[in-house]
PDB file of C-alpha atoms in Angstrom:
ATOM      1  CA  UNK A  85      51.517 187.187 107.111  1.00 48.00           C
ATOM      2  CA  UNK A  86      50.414 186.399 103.371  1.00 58.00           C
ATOM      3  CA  UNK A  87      53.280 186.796 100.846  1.00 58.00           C
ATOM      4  CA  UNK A  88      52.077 186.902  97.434  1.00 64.00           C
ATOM      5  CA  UNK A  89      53.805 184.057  94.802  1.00 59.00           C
ATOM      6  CA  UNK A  90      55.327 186.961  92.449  1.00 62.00           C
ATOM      7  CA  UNK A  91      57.136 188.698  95.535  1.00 66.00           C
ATOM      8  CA  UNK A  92      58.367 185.223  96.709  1.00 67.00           C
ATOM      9  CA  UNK A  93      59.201 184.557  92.784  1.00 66.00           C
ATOM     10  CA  UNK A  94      61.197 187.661  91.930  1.00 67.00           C
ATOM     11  CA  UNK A  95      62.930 187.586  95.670  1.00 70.00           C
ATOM     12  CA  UNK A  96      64.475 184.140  94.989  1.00 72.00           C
ATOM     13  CA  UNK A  97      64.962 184.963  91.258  1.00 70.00           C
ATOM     14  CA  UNK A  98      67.876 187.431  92.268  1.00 73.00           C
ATOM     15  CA  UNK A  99      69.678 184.136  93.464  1.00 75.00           C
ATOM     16  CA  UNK A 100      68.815 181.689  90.711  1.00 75.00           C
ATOM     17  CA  UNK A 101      71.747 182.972  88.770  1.00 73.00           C
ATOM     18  CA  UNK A 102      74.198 181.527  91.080  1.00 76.00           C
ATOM     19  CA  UNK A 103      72.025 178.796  91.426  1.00 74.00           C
ATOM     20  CA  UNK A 104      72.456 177.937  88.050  1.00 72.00           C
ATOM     21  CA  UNK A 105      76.169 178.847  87.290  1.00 72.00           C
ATOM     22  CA  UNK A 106      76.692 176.362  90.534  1.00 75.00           C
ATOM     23  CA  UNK A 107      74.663 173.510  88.720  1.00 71.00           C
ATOM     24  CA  UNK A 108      75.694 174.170  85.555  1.00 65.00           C
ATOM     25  CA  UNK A 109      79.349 175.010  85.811  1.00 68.00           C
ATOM     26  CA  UNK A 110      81.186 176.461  82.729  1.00 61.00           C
ATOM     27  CA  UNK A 111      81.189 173.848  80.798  1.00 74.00           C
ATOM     28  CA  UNK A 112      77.693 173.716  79.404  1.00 74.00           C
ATOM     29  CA  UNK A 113      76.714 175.600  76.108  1.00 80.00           C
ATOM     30  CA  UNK A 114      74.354 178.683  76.422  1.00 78.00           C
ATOM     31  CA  UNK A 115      71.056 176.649  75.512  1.00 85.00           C
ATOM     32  CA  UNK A 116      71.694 174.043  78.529  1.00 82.00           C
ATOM     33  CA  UNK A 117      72.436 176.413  80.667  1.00 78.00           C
ATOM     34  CA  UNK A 118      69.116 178.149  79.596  1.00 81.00           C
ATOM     35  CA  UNK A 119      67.210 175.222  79.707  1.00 85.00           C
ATOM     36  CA  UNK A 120      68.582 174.607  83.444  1.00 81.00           C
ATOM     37  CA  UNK A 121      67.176 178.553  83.954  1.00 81.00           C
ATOM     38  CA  UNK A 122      63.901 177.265  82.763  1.00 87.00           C
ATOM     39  CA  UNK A 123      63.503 174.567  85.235  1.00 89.00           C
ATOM     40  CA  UNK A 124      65.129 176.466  88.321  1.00 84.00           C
ATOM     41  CA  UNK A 125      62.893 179.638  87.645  1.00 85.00           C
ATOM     42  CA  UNK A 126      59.466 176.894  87.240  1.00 90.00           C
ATOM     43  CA  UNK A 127      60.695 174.898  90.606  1.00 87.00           C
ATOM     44  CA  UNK A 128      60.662 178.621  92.142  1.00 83.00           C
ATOM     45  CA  UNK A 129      57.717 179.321  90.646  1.00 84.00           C
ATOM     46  CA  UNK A 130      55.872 175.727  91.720  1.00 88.00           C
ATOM     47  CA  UNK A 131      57.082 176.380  95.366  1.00 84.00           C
ATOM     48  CA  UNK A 132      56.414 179.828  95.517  1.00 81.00           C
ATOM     49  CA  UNK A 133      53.115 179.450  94.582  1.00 83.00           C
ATOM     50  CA  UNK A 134      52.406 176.337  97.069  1.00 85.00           C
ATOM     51  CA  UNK A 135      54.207 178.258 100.099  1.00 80.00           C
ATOM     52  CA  UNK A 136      52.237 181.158  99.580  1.00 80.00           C
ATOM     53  CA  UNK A 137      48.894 179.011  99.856  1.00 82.00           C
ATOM     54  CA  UNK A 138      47.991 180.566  96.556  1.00 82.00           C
ATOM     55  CA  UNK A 139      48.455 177.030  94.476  1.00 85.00           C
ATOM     56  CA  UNK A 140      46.689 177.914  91.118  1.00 88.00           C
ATOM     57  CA  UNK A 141      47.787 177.801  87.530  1.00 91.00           C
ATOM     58  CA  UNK A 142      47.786 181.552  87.493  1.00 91.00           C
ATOM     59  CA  UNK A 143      49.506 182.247  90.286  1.00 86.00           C
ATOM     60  CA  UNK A 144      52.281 179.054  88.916  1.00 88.00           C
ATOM     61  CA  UNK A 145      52.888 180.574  85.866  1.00 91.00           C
ATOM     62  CA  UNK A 146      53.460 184.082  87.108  1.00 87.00           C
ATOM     63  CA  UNK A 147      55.457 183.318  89.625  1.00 84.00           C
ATOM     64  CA  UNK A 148      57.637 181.096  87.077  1.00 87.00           C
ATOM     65  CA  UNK A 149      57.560 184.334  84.787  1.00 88.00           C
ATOM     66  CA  UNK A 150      58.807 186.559  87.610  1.00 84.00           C
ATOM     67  CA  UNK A 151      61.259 184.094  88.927  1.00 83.00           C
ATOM     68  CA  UNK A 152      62.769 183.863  85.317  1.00 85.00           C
ATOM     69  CA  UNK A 153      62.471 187.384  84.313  1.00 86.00           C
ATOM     70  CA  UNK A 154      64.249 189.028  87.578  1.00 82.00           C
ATOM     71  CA  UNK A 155      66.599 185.915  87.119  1.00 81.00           C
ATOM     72  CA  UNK A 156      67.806 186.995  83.797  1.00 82.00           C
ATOM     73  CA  UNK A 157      67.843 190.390  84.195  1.00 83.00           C
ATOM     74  CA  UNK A 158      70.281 190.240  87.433  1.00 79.00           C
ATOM     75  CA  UNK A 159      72.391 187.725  85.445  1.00 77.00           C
ATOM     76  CA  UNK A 160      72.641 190.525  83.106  1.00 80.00           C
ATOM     77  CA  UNK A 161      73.175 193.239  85.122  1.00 81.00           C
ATOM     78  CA  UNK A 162      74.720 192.161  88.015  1.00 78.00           C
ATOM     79  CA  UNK A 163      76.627 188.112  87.359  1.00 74.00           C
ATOM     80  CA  UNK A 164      77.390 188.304  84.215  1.00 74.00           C
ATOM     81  CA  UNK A 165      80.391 190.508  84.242  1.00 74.00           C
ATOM     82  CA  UNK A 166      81.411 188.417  87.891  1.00 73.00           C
ATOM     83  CA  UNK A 167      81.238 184.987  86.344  1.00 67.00           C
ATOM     84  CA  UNK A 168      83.276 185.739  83.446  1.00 69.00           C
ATOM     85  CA  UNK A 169      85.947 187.775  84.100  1.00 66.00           C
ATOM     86  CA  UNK A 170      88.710 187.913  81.661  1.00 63.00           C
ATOM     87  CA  UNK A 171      91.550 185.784  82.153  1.00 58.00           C
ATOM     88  CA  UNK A 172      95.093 188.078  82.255  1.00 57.00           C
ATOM     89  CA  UNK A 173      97.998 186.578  80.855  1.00 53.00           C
TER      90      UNK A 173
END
């Protein structure tokens, strides 16, 4: 069975947001915690890439494009309202 890098990429990508809210905590500002989305979504992308026996810089920086795309876009969607959930007095 062959799985292409960008399938791998955008499966794990759903899961980098906890990923990153668990390495990150709350207590980082919005551009660390971007930065840390950066390097999660290009480790993805790296091992993706190498699992999938397709190690090339193509296939590396799509699957790192993928990974951080879908990543973002579940945050969005999906974490976003989980992880910060008002406080009631």
């Amino acid at each position: 069975m062959n799985i292409e890098p960008q399938w791998l990429a955008g499966l794990i990508g759903v899961i980098a947001p906890l990923i990153v809210r668990w390495i990150t905590g709350a207590n980082l500002s919005r551009r660390w915690k971007s930065l840390i989305a950066i390097l999660v979504s290009s480790v993805i992308g790296f091992a993706s890439s190498f699992l999938s026996g397709q190690f090339d810089t193509v296939s590396i920086l799509q699957s790192i494009a993928i990974a951080f795309s879908i990543s973002q876009v579940f945050y969005d969607q999906v974490f976003k309202d989980l992880f910060n959930k008002p406080t009631e007095l």
